[in-house]
PDB file of C-alpha atoms and ligand atoms in Angstrom:
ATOM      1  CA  UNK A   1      97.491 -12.693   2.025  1.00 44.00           C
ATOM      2  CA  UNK A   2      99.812 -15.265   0.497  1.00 49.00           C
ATOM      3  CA  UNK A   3     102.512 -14.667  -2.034  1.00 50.00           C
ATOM      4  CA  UNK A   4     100.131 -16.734  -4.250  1.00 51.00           C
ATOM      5  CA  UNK A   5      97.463 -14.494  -4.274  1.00 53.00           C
ATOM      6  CA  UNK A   6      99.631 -11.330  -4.906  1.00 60.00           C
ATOM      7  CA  UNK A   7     100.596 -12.370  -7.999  1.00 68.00           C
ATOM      8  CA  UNK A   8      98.603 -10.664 -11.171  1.00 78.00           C
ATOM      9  CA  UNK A   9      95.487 -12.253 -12.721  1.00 84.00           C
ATOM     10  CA  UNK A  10      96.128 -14.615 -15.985  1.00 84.00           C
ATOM     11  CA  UNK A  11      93.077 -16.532 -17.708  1.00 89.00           C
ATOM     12  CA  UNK A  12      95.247 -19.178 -18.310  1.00 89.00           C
ATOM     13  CA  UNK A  13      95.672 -20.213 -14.902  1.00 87.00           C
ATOM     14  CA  UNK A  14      91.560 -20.133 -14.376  1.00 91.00           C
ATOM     15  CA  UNK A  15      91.673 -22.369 -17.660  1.00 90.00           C
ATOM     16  CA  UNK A  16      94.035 -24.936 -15.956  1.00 93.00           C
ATOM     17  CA  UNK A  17      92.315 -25.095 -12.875  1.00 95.00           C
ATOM     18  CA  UNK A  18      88.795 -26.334 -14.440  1.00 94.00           C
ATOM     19  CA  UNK A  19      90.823 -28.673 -17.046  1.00 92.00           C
ATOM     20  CA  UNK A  20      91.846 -30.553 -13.675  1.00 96.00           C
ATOM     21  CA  UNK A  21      88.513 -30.324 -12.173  1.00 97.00           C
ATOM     22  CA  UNK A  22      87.204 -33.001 -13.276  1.00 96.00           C
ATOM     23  CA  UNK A  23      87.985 -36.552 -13.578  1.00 96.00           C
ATOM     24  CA  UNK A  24      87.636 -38.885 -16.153  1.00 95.00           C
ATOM     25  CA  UNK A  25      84.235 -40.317 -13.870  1.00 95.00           C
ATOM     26  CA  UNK A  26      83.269 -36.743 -13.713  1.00 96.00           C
ATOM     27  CA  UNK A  27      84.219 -36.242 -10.414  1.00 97.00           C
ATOM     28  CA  UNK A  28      84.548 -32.684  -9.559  1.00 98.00           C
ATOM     29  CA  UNK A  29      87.470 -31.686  -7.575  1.00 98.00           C
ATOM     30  CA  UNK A  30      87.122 -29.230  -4.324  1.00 98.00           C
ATOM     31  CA  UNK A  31      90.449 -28.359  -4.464  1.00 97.00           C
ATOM     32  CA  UNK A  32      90.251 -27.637  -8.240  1.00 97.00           C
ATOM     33  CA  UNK A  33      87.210 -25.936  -8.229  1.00 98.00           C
ATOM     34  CA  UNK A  34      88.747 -23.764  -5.110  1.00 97.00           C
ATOM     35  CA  UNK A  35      91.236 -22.743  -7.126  1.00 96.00           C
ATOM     36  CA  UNK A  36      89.381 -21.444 -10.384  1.00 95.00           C
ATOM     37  CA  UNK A  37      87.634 -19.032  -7.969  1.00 95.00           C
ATOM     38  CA  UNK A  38      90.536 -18.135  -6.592  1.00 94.00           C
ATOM     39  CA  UNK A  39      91.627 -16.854  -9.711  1.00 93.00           C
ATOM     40  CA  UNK A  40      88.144 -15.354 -10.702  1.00 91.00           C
ATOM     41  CA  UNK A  41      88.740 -13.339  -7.521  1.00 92.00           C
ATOM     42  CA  UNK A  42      91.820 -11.936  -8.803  1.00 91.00           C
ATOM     43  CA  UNK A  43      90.433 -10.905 -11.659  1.00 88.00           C
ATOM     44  CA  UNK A  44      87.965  -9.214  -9.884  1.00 86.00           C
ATOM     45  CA  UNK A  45      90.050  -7.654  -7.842  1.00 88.00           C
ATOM     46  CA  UNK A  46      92.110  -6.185 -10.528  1.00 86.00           C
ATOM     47  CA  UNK A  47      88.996  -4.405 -12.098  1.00 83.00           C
ATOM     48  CA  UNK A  48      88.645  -1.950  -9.011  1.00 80.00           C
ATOM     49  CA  UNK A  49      87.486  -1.388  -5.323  1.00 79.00           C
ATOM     50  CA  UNK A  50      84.280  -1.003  -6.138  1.00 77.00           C
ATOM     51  CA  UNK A  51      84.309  -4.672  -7.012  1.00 81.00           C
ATOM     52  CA  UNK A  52      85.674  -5.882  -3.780  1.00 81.00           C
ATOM     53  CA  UNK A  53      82.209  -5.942  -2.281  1.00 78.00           C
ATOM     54  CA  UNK A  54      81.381  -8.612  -4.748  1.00 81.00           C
ATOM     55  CA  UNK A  55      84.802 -10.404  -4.084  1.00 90.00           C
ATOM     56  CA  UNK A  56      84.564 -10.098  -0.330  1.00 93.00           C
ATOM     57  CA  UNK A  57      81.369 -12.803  -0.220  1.00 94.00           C
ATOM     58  CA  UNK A  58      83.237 -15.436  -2.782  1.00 95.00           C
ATOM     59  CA  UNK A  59      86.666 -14.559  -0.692  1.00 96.00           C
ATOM     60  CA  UNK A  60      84.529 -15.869   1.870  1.00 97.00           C
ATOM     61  CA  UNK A  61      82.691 -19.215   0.571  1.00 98.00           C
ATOM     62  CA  UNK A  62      86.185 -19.849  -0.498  1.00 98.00           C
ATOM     63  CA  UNK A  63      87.573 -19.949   2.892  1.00 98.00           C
ATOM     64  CA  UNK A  64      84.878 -22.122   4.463  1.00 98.00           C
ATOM     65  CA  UNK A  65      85.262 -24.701   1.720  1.00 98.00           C
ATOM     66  CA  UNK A  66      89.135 -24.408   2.536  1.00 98.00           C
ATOM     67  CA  UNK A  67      88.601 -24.975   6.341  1.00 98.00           C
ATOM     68  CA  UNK A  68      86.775 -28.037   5.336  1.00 98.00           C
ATOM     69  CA  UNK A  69      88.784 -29.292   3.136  1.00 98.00           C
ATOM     70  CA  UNK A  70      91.624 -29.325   6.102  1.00 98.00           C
ATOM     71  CA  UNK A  71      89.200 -29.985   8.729  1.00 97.00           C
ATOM     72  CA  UNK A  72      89.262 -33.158  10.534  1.00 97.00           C
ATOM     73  CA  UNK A  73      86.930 -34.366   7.823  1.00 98.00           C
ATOM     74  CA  UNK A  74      88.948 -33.162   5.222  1.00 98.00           C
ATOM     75  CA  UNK A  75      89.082 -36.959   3.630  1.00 98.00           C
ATOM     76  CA  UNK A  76      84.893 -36.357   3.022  1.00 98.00           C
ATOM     77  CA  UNK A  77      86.211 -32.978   0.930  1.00 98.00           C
ATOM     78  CA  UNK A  78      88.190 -33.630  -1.920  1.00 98.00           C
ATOM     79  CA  UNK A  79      85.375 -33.745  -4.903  1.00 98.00           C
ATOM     80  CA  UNK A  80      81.904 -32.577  -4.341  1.00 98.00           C
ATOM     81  CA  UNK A  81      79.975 -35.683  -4.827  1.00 98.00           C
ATOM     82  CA  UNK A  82      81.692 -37.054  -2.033  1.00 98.00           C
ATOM     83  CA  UNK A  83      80.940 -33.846  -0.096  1.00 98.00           C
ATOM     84  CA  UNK A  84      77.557 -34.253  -0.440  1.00 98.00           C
ATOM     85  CA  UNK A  85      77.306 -38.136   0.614  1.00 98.00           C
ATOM     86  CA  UNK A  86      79.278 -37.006   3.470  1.00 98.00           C
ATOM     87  CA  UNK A  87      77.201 -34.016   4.513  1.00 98.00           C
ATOM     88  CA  UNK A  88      73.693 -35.370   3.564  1.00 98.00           C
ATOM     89  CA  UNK A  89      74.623 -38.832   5.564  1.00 98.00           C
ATOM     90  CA  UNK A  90      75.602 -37.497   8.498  1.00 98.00           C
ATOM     91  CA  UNK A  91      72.899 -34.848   8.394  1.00 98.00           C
ATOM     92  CA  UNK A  92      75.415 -31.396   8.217  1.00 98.00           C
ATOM     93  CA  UNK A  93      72.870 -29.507   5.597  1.00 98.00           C
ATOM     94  CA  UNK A  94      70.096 -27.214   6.834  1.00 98.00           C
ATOM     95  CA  UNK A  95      67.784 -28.890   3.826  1.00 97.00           C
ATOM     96  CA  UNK A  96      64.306 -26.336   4.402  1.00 95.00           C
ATOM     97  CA  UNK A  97      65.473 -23.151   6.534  1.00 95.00           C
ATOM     98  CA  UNK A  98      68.063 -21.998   8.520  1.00 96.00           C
ATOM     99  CA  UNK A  99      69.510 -23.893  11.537  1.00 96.00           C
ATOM    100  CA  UNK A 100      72.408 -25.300  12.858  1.00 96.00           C
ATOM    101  CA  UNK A 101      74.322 -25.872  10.048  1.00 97.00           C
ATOM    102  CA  UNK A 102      74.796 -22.323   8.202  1.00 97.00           C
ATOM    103  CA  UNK A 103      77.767 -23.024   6.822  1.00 98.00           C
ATOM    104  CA  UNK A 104      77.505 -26.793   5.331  1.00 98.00           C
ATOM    105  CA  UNK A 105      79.651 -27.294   2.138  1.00 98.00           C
ATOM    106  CA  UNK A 106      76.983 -27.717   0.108  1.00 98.00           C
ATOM    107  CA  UNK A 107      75.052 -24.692   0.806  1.00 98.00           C
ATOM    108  CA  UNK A 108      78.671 -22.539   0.243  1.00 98.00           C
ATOM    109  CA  UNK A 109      79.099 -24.433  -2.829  1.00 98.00           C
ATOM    110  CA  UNK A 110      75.868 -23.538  -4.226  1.00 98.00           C
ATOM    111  CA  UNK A 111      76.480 -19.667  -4.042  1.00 98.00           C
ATOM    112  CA  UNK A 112      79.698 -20.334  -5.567  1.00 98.00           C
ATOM    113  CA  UNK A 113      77.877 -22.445  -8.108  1.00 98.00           C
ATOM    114  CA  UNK A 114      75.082 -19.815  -9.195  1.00 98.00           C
ATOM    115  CA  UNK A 115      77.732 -17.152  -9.579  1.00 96.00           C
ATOM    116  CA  UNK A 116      79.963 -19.304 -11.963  1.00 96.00           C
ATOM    117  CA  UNK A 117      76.747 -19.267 -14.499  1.00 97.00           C
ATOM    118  CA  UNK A 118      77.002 -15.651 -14.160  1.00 95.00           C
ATOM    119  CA  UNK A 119      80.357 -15.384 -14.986  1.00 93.00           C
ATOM    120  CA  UNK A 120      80.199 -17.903 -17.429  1.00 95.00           C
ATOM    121  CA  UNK A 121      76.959 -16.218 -19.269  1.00 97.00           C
ATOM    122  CA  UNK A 122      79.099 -12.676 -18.708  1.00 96.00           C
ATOM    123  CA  UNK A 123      82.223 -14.278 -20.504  1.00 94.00           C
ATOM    124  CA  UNK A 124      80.375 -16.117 -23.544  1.00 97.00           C
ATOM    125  CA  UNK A 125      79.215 -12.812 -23.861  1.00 97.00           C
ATOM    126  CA  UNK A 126      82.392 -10.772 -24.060  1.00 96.00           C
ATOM    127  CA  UNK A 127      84.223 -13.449 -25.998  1.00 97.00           C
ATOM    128  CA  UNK A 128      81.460 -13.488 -29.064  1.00 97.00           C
ATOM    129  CA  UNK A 129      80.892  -9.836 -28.396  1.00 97.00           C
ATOM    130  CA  UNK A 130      82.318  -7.201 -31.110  1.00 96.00           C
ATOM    131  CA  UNK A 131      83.876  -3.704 -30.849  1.00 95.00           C
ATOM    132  CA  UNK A 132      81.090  -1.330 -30.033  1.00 96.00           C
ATOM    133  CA  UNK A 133      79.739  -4.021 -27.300  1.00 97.00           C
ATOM    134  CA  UNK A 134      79.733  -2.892 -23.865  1.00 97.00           C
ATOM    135  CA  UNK A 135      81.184  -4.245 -20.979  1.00 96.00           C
ATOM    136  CA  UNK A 136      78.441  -3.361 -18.527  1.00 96.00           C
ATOM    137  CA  UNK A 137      75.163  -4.091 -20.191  1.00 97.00           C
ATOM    138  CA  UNK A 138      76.645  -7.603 -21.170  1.00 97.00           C
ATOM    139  CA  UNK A 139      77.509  -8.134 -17.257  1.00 96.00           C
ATOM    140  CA  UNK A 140      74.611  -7.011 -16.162  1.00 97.00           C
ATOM    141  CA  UNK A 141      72.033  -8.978 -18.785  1.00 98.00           C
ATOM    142  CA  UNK A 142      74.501 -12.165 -17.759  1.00 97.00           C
ATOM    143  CA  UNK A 143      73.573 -11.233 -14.204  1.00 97.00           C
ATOM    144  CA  UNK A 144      70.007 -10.271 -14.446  1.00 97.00           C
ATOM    145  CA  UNK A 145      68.984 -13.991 -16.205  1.00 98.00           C
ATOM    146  CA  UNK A 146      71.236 -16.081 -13.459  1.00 97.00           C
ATOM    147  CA  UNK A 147      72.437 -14.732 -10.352  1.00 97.00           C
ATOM    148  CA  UNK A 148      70.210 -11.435  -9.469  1.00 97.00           C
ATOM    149  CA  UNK A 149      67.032 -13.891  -8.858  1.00 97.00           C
ATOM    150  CA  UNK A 150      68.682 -14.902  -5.694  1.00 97.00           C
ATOM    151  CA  UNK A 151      69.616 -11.987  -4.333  1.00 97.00           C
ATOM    152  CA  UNK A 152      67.591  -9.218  -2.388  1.00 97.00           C
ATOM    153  CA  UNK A 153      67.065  -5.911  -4.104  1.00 97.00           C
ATOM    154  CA  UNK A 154      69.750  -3.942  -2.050  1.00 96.00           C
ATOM    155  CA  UNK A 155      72.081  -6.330  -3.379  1.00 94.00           C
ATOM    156  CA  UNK A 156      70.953  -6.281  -7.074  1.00 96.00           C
ATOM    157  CA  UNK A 157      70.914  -2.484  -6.565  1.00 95.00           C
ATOM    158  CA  UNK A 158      74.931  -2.533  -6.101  1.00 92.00           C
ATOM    159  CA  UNK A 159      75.900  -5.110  -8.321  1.00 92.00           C
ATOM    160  CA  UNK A 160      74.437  -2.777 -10.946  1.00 93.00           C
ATOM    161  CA  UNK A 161      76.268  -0.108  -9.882  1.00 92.00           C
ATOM    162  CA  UNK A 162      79.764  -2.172  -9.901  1.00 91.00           C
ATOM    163  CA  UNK A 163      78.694  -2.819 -13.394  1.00 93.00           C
ATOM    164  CA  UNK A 164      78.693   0.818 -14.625  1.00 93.00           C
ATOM    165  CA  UNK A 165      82.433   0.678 -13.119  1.00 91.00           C
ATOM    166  CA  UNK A 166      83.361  -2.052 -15.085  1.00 92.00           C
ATOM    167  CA  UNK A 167      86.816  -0.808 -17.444  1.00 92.00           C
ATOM    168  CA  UNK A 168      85.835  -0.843 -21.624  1.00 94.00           C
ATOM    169  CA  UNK A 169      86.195  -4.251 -23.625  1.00 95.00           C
ATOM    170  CA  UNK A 170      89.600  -3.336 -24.979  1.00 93.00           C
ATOM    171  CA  UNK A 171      91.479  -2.605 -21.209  1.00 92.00           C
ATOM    172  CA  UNK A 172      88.797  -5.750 -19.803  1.00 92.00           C
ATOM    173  CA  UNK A 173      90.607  -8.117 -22.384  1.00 93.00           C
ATOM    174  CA  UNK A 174      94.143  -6.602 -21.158  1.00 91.00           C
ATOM    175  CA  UNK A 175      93.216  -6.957 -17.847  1.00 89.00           C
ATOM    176  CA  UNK A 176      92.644 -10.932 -18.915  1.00 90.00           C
ATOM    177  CA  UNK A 177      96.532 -10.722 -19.443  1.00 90.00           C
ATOM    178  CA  UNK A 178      96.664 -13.575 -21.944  1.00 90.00           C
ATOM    179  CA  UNK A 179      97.743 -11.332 -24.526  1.00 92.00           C
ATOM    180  CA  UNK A 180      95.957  -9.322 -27.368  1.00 93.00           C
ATOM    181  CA  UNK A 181      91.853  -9.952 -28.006  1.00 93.00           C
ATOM    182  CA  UNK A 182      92.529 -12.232 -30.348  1.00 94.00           C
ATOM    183  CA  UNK A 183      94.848 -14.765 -27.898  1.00 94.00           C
ATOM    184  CA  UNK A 184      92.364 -13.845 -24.944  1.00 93.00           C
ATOM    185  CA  UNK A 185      89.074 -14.770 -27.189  1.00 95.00           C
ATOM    186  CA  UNK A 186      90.847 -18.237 -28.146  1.00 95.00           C
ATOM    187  CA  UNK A 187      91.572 -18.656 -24.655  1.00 93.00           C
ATOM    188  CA  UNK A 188      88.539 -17.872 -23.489  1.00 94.00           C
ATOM    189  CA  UNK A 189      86.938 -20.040 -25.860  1.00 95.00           C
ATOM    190  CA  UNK A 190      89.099 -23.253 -24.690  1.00 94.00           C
ATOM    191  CA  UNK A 191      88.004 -22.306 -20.921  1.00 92.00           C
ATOM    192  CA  UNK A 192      84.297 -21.657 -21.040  1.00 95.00           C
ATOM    193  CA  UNK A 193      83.562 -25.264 -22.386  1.00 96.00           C
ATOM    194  CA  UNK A 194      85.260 -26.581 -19.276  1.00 95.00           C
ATOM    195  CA  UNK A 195      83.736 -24.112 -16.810  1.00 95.00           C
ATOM    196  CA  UNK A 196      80.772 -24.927 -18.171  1.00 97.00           C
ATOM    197  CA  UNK A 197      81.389 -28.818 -17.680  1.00 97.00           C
ATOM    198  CA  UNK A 198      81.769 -28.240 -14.371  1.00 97.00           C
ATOM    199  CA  UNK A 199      78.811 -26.605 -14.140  1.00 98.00           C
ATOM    200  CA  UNK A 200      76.233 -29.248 -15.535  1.00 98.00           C
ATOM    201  CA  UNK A 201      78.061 -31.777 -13.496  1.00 98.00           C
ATOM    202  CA  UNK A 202      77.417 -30.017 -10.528  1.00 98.00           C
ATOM    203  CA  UNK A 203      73.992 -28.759 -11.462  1.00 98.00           C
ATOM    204  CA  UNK A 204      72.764 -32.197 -11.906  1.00 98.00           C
ATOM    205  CA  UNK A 205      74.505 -33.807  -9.048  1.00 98.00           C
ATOM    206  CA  UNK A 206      72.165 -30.957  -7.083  1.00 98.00           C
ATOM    207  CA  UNK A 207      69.513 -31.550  -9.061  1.00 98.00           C
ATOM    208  CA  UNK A 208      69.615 -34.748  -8.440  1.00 98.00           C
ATOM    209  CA  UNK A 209      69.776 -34.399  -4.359  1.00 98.00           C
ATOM    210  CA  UNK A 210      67.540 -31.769  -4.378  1.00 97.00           C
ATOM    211  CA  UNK A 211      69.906 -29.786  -3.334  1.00 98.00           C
ATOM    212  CA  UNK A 212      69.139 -26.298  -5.424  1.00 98.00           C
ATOM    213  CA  UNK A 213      67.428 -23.965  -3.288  1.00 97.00           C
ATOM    214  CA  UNK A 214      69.143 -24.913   0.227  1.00 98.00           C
ATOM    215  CA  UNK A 215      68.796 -22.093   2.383  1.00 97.00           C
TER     216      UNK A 215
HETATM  217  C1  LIG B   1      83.249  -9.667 -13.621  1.00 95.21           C
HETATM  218  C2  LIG B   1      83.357 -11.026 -13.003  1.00 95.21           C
HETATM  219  C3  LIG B   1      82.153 -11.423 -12.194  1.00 95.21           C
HETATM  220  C4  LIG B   1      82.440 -12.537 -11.197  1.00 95.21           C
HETATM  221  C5  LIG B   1      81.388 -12.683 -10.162  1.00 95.21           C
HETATM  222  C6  LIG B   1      81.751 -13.597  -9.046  1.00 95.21           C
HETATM  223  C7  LIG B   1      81.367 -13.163  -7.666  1.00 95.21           C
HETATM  224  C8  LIG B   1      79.887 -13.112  -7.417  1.00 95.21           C
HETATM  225  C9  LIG B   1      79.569 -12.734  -6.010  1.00 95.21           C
HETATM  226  C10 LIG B   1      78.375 -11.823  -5.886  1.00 95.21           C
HETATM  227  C11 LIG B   1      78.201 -11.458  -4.442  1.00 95.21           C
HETATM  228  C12 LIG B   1      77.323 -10.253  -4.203  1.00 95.21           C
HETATM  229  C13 LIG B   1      77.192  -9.920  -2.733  1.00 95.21           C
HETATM  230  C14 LIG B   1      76.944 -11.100  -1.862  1.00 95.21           C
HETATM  231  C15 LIG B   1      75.743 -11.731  -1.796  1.00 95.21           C
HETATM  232  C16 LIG B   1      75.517 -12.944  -0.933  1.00 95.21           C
HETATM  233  O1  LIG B   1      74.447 -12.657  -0.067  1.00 95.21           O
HETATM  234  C17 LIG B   1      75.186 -14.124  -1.818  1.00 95.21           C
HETATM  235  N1  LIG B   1      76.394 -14.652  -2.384  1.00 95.21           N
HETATM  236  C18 LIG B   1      76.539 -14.951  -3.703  1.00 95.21           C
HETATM  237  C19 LIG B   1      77.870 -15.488  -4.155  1.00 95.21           C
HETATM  238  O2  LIG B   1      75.646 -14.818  -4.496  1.00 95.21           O
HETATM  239  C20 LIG B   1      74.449 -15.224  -1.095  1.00 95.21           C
HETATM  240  O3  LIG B   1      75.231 -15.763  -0.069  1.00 95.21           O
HETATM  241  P1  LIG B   1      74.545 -15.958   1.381  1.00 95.21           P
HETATM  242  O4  LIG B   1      74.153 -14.578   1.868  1.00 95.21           O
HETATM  243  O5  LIG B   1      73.345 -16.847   1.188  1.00 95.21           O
HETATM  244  O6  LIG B   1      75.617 -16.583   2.239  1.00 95.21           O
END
């Protein structure tokens, strides 16, 4: 691990990353977008162990994006609409089932896609949510209306475990190290607009591709 990834978790760094993502065409930055979720990671990773099961599989899309990005077509990699010209032109997506091409960008980016509505339906939650709210039943009713449709029952069955483990709304805002609630619910509240840009672009360049239920 780098000296980069070491360092603590801080929202505002998430926030920055997804203010660069996209460009004034709406282009959506790989790099950009690489680097929110590297910062979601951390975050997960500094609400347990029992979390790192969850982190493992993102630590993981994350790094095949990466070797793309610095692969020999790296110049095809540095938004996502170009990444799916590039792939979908020179035919590097498994489009119906499984085949030769398990680990196109676009496939990896569409795990890392559905699980940013998650977290973005988990953090709307927490940042209109009030004292007495709890931290797991608004994770897991963010996950149960997104994420948890694509994934088998074994999996579903440990994500809601990792919920119950999930620290209390006051030590989940501290661990958001942005400052009190208050500073962490304004910052929230300036970042989930922008993750949430880059989530209709995305969805609709997809949608548009049919691109939403590769295998
Ligand atoms: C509290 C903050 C919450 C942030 C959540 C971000 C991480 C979400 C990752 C969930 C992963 C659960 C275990 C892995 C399942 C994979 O099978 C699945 N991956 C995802 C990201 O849903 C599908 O990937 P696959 O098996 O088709 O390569």
């Amino acid at each position: 691990e780098g000296e980069e990834d070491q360092k603590k978790f801080c929202l505002q760094e998430v926030l920055d990353a997804y203010k660069m993502c996209l460009s004034e065409d709406k282009e959506v930055s790989l790099q950009h977008y690489v680097t929110g979720w590297r910062g979601l990671v951390k975050l997960l990773n500094s609400l347990g162990s029992v979390f790192s099961f969850i982190s493992k599989d993102a630590v993981n899309k994350i790094q095949i994006l990466v070797a793309l990005m610095a692969g020999d077509s790296g110049s095809h990699y540095s938004t996502v609409q170009l990444m799916v010209e590039y792939e979908l032109q020179n035919h590097l997506v498994d489009l119906t089932k499984r085949g030769n091409h398990p680990e196109s960008g676009c496939r990896t980016l569409l795990r890392l896609h559905r699980a940013l509505r998650w977290l973005q339906l988990f953090l709307e939650s927490l940042r209109t949510s009030t004292e007495d709210s709890k931290t797991s039943t608004m994770c897991s009713e963010a996950y149960n209306v997104s994420l948890s449709q694509y994934h088998p029952w074994v999996v579903r069955k440990a994500a809601g475990m990792a919920f119950c483990m999930l620290p209390g709304r006051q030590e989940f805002f501290a661990a958001l190290n942005v400052g009190s609630t208050e500073q962490a619910v304004a910052v929230l509240g300036e970042a989930l607009p922008l993750i949430s840009e880059v989530y209709q672009v995305t969805e609709e360049l997809y949608a548009q591709r049919n691109l939403l239920d590769l295998p």
